[in-house]
PDB file of C-alpha atoms and ligand atoms in Angstrom:
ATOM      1  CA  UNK A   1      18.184   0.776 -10.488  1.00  0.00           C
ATOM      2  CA  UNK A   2      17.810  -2.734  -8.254  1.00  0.00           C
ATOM      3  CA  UNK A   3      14.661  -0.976  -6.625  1.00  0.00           C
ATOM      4  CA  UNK A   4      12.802  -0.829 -10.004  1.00  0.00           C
ATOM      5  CA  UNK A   5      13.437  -4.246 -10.129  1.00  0.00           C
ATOM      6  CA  UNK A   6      12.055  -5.035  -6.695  1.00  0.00           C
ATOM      7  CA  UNK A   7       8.949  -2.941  -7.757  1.00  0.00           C
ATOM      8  CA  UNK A   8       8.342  -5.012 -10.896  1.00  0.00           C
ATOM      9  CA  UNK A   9       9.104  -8.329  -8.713  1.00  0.00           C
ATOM     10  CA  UNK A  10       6.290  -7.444  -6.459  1.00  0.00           C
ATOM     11  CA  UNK A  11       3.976  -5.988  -9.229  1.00  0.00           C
ATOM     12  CA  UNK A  12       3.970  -9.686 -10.007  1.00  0.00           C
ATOM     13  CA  UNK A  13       3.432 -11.042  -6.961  1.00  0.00           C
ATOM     14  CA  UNK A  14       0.145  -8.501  -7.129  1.00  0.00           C
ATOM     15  CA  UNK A  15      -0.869 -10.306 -10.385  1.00  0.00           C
ATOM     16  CA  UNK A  16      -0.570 -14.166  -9.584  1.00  0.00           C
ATOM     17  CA  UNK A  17      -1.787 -13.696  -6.319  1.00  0.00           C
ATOM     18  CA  UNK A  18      -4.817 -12.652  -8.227  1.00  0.00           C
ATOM     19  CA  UNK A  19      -5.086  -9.211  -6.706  1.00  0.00           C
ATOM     20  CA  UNK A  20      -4.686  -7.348  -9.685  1.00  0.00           C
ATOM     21  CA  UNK A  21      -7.238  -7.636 -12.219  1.00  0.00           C
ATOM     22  CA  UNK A  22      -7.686  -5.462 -15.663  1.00  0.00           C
ATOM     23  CA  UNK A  23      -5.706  -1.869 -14.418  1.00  0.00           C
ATOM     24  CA  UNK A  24      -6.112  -2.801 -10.277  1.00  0.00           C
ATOM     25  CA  UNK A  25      -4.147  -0.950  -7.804  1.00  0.00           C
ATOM     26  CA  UNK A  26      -1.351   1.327  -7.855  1.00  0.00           C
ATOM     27  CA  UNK A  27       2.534   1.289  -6.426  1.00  0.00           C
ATOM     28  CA  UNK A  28       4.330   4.571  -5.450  1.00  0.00           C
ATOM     29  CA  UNK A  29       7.766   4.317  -4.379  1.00  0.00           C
ATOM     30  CA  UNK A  30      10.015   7.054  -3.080  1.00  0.00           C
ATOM     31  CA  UNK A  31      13.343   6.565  -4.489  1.00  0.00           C
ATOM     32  CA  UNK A  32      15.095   9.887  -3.665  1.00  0.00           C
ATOM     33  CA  UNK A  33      17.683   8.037  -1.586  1.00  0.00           C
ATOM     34  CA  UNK A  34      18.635   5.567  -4.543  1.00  0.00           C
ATOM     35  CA  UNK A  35      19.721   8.435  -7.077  1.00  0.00           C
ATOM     36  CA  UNK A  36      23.115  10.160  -7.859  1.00  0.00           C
ATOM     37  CA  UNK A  37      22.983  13.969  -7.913  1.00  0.00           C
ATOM     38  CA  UNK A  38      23.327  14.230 -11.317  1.00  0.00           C
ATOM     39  CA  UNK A  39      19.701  11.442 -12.060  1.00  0.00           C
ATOM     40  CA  UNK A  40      18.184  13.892  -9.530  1.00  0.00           C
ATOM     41  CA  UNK A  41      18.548  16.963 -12.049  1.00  0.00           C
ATOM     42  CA  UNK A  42      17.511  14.972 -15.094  1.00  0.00           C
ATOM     43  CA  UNK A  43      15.788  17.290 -17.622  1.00  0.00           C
ATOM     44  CA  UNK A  44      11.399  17.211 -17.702  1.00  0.00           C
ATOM     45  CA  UNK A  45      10.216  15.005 -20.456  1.00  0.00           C
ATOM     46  CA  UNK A  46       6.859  17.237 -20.487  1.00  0.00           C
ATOM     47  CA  UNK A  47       5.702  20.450 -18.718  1.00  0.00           C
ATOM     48  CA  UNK A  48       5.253  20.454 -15.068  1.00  0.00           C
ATOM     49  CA  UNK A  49       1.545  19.411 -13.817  1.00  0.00           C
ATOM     50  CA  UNK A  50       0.059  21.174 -10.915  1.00  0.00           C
ATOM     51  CA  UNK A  51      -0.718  19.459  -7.440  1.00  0.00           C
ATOM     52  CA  UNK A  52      -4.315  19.986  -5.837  1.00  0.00           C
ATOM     53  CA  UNK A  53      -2.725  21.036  -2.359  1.00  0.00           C
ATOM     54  CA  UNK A  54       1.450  21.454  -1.782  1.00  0.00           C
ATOM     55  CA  UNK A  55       3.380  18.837  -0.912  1.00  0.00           C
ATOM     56  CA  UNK A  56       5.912  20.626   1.047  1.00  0.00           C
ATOM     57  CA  UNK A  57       7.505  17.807   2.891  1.00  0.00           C
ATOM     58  CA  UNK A  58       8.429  16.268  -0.585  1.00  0.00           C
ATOM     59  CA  UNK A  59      10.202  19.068  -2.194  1.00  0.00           C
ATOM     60  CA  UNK A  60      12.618  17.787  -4.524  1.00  0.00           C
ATOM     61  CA  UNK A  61      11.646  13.849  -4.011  1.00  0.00           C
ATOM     62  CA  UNK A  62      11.457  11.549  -6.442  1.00  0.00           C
ATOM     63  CA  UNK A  63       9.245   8.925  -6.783  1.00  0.00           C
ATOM     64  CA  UNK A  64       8.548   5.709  -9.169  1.00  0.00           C
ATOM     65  CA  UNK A  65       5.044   5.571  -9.941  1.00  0.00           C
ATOM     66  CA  UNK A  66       2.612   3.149 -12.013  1.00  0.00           C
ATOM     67  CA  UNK A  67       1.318   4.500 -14.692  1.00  0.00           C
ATOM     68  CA  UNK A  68      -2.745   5.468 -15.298  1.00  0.00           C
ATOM     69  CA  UNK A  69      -4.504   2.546 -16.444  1.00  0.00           C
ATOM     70  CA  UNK A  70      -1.694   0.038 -16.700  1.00  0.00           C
ATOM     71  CA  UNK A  71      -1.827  -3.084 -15.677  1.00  0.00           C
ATOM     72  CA  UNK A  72      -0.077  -4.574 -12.459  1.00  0.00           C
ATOM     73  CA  UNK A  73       1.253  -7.708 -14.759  1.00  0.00           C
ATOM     74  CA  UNK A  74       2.773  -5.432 -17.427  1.00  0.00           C
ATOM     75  CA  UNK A  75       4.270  -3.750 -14.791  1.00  0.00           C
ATOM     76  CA  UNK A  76       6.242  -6.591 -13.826  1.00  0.00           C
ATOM     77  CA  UNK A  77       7.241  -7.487 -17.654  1.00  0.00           C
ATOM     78  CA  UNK A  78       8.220  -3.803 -17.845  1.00  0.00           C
ATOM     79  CA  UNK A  79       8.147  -1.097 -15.435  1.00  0.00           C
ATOM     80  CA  UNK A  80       9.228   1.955 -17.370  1.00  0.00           C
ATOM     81  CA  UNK A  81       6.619   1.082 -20.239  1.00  0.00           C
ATOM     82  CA  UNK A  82       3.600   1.351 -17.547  1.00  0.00           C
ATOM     83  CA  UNK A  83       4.689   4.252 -14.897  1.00  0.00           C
ATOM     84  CA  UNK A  84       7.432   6.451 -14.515  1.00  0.00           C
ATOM     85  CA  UNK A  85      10.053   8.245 -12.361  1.00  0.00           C
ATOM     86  CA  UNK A  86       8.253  11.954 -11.059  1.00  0.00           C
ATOM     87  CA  UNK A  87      10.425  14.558  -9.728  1.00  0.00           C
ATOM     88  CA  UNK A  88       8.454  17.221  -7.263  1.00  0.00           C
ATOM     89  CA  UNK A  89       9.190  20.657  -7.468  1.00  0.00           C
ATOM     90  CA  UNK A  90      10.819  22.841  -4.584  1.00  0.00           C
ATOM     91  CA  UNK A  91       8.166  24.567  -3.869  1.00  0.00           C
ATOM     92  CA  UNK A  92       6.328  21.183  -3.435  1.00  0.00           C
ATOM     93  CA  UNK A  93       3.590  22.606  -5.567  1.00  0.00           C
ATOM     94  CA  UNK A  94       4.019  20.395  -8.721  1.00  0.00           C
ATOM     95  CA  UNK A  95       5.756  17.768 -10.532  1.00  0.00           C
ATOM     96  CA  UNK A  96       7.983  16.790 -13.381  1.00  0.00           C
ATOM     97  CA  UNK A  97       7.977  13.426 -14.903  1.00  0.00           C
ATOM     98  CA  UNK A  98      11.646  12.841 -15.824  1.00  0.00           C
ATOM     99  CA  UNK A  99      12.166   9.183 -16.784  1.00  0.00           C
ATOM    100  CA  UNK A 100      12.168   7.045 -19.217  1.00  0.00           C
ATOM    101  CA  UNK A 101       9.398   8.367 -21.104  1.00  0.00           C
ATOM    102  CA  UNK A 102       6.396  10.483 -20.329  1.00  0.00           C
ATOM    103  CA  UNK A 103       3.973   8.022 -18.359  1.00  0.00           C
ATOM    104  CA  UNK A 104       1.392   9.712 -16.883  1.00  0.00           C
ATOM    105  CA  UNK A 105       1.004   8.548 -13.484  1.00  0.00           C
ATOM    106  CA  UNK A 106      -2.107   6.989 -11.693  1.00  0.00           C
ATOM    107  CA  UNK A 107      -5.150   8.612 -11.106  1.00  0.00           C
ATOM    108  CA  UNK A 108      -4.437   8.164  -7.258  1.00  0.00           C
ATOM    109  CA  UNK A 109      -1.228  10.043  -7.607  1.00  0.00           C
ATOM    110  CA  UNK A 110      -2.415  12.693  -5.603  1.00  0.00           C
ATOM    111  CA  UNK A 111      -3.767  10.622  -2.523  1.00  0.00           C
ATOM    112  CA  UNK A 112      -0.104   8.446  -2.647  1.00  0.00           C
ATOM    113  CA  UNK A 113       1.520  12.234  -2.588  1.00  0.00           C
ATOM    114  CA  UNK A 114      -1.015  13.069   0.544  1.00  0.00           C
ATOM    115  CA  UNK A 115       0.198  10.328   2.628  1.00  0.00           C
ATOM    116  CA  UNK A 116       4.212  10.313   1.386  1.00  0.00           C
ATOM    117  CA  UNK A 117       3.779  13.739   2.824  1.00  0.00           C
ATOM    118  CA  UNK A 118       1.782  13.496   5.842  1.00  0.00           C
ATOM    119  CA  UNK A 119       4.129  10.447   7.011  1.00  0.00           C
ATOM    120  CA  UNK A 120       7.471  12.216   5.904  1.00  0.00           C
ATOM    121  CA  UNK A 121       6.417  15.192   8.212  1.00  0.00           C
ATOM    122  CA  UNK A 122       6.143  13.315  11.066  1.00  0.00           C
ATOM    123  CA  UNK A 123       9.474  12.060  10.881  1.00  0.00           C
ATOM    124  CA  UNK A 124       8.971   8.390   9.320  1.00  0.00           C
ATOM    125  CA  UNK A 125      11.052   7.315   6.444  1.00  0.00           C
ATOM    126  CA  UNK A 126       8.189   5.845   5.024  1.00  0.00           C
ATOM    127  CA  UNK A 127       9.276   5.169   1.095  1.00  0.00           C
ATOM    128  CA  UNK A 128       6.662   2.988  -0.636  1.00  0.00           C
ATOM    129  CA  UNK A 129       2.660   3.213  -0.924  1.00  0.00           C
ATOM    130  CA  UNK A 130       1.066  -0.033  -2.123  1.00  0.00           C
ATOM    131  CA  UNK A 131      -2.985  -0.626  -2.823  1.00  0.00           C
ATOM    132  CA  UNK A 132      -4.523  -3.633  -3.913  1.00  0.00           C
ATOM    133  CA  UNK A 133      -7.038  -5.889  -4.287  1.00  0.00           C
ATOM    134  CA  UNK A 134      -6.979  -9.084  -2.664  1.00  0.00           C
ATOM    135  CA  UNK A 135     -10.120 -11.635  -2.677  1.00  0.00           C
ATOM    136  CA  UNK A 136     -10.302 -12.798   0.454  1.00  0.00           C
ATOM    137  CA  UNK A 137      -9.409  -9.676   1.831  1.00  0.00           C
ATOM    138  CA  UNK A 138     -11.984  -7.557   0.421  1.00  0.00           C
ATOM    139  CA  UNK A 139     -14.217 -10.360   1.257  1.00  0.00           C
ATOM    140  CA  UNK A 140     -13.825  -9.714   4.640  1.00  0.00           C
ATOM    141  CA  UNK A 141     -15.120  -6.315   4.835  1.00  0.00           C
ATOM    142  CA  UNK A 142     -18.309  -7.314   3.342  1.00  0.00           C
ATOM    143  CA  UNK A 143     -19.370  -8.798   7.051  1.00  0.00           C
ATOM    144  CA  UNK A 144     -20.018  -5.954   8.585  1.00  0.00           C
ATOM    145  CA  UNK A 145     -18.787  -6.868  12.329  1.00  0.00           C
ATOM    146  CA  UNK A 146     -15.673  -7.028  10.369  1.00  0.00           C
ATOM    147  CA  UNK A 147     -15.806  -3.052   9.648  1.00  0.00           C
ATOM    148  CA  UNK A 148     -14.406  -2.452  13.196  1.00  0.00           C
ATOM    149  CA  UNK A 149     -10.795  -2.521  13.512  1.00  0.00           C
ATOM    150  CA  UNK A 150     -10.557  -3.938  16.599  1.00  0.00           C
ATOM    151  CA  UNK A 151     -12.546  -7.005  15.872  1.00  0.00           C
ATOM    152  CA  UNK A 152     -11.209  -7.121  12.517  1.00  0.00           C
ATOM    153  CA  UNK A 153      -7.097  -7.459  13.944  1.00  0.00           C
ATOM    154  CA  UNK A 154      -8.416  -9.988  16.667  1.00  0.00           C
ATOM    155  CA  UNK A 155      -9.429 -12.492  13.966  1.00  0.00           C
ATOM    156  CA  UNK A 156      -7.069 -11.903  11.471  1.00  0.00           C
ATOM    157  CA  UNK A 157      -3.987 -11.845  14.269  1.00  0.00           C
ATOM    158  CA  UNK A 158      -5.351 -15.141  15.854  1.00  0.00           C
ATOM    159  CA  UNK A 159      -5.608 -17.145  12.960  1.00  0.00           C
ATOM    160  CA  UNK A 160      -1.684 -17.483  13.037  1.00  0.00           C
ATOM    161  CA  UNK A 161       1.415 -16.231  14.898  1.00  0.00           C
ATOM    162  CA  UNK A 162       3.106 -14.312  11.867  1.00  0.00           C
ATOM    163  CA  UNK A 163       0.173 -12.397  11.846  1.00  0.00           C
ATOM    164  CA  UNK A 164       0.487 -10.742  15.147  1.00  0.00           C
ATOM    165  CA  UNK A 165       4.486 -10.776  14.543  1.00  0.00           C
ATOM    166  CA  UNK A 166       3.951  -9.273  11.025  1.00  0.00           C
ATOM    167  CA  UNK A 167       1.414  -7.017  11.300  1.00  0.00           C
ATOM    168  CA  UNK A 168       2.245  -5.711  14.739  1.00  0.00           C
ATOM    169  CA  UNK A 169       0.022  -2.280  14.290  1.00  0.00           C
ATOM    170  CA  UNK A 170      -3.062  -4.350  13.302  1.00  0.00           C
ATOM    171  CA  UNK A 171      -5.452  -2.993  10.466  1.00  0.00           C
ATOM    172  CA  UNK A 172      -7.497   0.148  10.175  1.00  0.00           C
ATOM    173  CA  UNK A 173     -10.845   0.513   8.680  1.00  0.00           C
ATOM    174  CA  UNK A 174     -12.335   2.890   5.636  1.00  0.00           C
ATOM    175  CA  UNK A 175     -16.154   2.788   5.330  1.00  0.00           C
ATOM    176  CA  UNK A 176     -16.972   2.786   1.854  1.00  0.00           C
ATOM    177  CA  UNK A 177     -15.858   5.915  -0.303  1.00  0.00           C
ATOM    178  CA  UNK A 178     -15.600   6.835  -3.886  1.00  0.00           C
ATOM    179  CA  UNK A 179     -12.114   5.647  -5.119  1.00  0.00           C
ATOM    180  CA  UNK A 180      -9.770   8.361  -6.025  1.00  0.00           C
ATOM    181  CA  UNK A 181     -11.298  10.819  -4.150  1.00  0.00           C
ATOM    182  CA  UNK A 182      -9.788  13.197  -1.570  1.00  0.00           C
ATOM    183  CA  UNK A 183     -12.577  12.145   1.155  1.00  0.00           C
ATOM    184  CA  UNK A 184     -10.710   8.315   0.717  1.00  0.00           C
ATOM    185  CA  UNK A 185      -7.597   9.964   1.028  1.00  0.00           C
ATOM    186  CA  UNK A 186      -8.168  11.723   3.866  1.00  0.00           C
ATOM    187  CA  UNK A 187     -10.057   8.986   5.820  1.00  0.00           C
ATOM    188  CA  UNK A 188      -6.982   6.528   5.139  1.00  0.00           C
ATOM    189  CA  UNK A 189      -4.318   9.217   6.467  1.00  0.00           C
ATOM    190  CA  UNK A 190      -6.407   9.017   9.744  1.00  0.00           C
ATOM    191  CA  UNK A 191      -6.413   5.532   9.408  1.00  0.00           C
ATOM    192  CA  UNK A 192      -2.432   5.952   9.166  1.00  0.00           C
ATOM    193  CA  UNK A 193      -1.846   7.478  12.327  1.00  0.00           C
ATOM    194  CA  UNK A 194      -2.384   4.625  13.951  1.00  0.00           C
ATOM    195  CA  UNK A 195      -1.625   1.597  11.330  1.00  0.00           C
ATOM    196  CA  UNK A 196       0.510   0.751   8.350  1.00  0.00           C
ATOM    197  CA  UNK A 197      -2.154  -1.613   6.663  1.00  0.00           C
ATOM    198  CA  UNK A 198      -5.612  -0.103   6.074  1.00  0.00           C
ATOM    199  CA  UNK A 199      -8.470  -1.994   4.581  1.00  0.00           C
ATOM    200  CA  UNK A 200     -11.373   0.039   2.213  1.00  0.00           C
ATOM    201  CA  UNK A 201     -14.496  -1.289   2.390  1.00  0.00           C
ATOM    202  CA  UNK A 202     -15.305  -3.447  -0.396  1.00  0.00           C
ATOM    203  CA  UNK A 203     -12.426  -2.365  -2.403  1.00  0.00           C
ATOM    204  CA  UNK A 204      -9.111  -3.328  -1.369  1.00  0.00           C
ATOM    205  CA  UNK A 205      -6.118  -2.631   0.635  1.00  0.00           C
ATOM    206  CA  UNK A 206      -3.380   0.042   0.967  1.00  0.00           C
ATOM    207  CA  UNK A 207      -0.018  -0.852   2.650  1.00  0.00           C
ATOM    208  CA  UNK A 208       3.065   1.828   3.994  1.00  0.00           C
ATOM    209  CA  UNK A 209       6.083   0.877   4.793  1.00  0.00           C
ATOM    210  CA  UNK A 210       9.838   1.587   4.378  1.00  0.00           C
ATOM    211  CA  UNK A 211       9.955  -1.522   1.595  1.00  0.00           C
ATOM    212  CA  UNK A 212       8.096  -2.739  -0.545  1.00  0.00           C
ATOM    213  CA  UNK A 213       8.926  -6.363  -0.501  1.00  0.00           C
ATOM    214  CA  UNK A 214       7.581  -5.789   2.915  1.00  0.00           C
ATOM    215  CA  UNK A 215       4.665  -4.572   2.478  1.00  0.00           C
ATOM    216  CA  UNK A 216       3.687  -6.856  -0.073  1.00  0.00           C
ATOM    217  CA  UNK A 217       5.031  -9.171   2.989  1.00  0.00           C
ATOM    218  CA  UNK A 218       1.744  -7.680   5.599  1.00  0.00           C
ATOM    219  CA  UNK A 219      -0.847  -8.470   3.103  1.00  0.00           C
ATOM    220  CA  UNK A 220       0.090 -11.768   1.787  1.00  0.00           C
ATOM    221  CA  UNK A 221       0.229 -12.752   5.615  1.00  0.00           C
ATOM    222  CA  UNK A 222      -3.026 -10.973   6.686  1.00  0.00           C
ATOM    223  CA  UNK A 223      -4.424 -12.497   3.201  1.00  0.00           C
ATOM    224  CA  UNK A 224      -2.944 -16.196   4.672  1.00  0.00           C
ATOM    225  CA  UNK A 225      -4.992 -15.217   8.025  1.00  0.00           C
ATOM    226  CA  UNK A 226      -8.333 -14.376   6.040  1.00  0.00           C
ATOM    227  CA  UNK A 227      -8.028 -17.870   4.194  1.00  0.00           C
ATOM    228  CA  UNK A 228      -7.507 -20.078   7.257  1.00  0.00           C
ATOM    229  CA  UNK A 229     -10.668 -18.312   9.021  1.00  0.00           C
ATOM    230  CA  UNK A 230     -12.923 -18.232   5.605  1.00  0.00           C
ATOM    231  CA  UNK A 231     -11.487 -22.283   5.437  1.00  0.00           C
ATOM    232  CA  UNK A 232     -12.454 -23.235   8.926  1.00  0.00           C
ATOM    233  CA  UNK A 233     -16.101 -21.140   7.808  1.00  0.00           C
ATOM    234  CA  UNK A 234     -16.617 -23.513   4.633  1.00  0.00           C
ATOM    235  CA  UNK A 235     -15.837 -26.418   6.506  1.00  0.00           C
ATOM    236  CA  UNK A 236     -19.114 -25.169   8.903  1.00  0.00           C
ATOM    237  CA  UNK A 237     -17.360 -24.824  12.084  1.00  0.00           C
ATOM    238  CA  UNK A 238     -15.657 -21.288  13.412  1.00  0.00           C
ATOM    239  CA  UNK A 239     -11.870 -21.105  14.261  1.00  0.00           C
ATOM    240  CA  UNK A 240     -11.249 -21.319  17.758  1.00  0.00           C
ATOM    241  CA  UNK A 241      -8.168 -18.735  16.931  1.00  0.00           C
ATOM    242  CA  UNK A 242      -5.314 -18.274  19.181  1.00  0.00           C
ATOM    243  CA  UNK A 243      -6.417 -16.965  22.862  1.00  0.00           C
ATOM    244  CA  UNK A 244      -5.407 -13.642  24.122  1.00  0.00           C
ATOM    245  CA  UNK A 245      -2.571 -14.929  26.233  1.00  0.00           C
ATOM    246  CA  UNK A 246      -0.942 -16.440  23.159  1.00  0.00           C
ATOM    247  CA  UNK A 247      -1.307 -13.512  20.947  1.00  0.00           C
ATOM    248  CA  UNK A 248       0.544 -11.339  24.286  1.00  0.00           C
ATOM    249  CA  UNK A 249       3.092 -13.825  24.557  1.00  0.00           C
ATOM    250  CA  UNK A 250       4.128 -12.725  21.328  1.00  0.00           C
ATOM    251  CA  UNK A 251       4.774  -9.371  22.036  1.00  0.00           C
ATOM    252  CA  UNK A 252       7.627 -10.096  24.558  1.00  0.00           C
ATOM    253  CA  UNK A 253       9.129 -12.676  22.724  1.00  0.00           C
ATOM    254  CA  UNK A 254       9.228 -11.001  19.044  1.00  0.00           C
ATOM    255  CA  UNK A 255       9.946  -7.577  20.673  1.00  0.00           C
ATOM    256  CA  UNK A 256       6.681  -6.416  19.175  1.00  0.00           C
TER     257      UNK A 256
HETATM  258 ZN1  LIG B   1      -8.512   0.008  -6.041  1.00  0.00          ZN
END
């Protein structure tokens, strides 16, 4: 399937960029669209495991998902050795995993699941969850006037136009949480409502979207943005950064 391609193409990207170290971050990718009736029905390969809470909006969707404690750059060399293809039941209350060999998915499995299904049910075709870990963007939300969203957009969008154009929702914040849990879960699908690139506080990043190459698309250019302003910083001066009135004249003249 082309997308599992695209998936290990980016799962690259996620490793030379540096954003990936040891078993970092985690790619879910809903690929229900992409199969023939007869992949959808493809036998178990082990008995199905129970979801937390029901994923009702996702009944019978299949996703590609990494694999628990693989690694991002073997991921790219191989993507059905290090996460697999899960089938959810009809009764959205558990899952299958039904190709190419029994991969147990990520540890965030359930929190990618939370927010497939909250965005599904309001209507978006959102297909792909990515989280990450990039340097300079993590960096960022160790300055704590940086942990308001707001403030946070401003600099990032003014650094340079294809921010603004590229990231046109800006960035939501997460104060620190325990990874993998629920209460991070929940916190980012709040986050959600109102962005498609939310930042955890000295952690990393998680991106929505309808793509993936796309995704990884917002936080390579927000991670461009973040090394232009820490630049100008080591340099010792601050970045002037675009005015307002440039950043609006965007919005006409992108469509934004
Ligand atoms: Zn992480």
């Amino acid at each position: 399937m082309a997308e599992i391609e695209r998936i290990a193409e980016v799962a690259g990207y996620l490793w030379t960029k540096g954003w990936a170290e040891r078993n970092g971050g985690n790619i879910s990718v809903n690929v229900t669209s992409l199969m023939s009736e007869e992949e959808k029905t493809l036998p178990a390969l082990c008995p199905a495991i129970d979801l937390l809470t029901p994923m009702e909006v996702l009944s019978n969707h299949i996703f590609y998902v990494t694999g628990t404690g693989k690694r991002m750059r073997y991921v790219a060399q191989d993507p059905f050795a290090n996460g697999s293809l899960i089938r959810i039941s009809s009764d959205g209350k558990s899952y299958e995993i039904i190709a190419e060999q029994p991969i147990v998915p990520t540890s965030e499995l359930p929190s990618h699941l939370m927010m497939h299904n909250y965005l599904r049910g309001l209507g978006r075709d959102i297909k792909v969850v990515v989280h990450t870990h990039p340097t300079d963007l993590i960096g960022m939300t160790h300055c704590k006037p940086f942990l308001d969203s707001e403030k946070l957009t401003r600099t990032l969008w003014s650094m340079i136009p294809e921010s603004r154009i590229i990231v046109p929702k800006g960035v939501g914040i997460v104060p620190y949480e325990i990874p993998g849990t629920l209460a991070l879960a929940e916190a980012t699908i709040r986050q959600l409502e109102k962005h498609d690139v939310v930042f955890w506080e000295k952690h990393g990043i998680l991106a929505v979207g309808e793509d993936i190459i796309e995704c990884f698309d917002a936080i390579d250019t927000l991670s461009k943005s973040a090394q232009i302003y820490m630049n100008a910083r080591m340099c010792g001066y601050e970045p002037e950064g675009m005015t307002d009135q440039q950043l609006d004249d965007l919005v006409p003249a992108f469509g934004l």
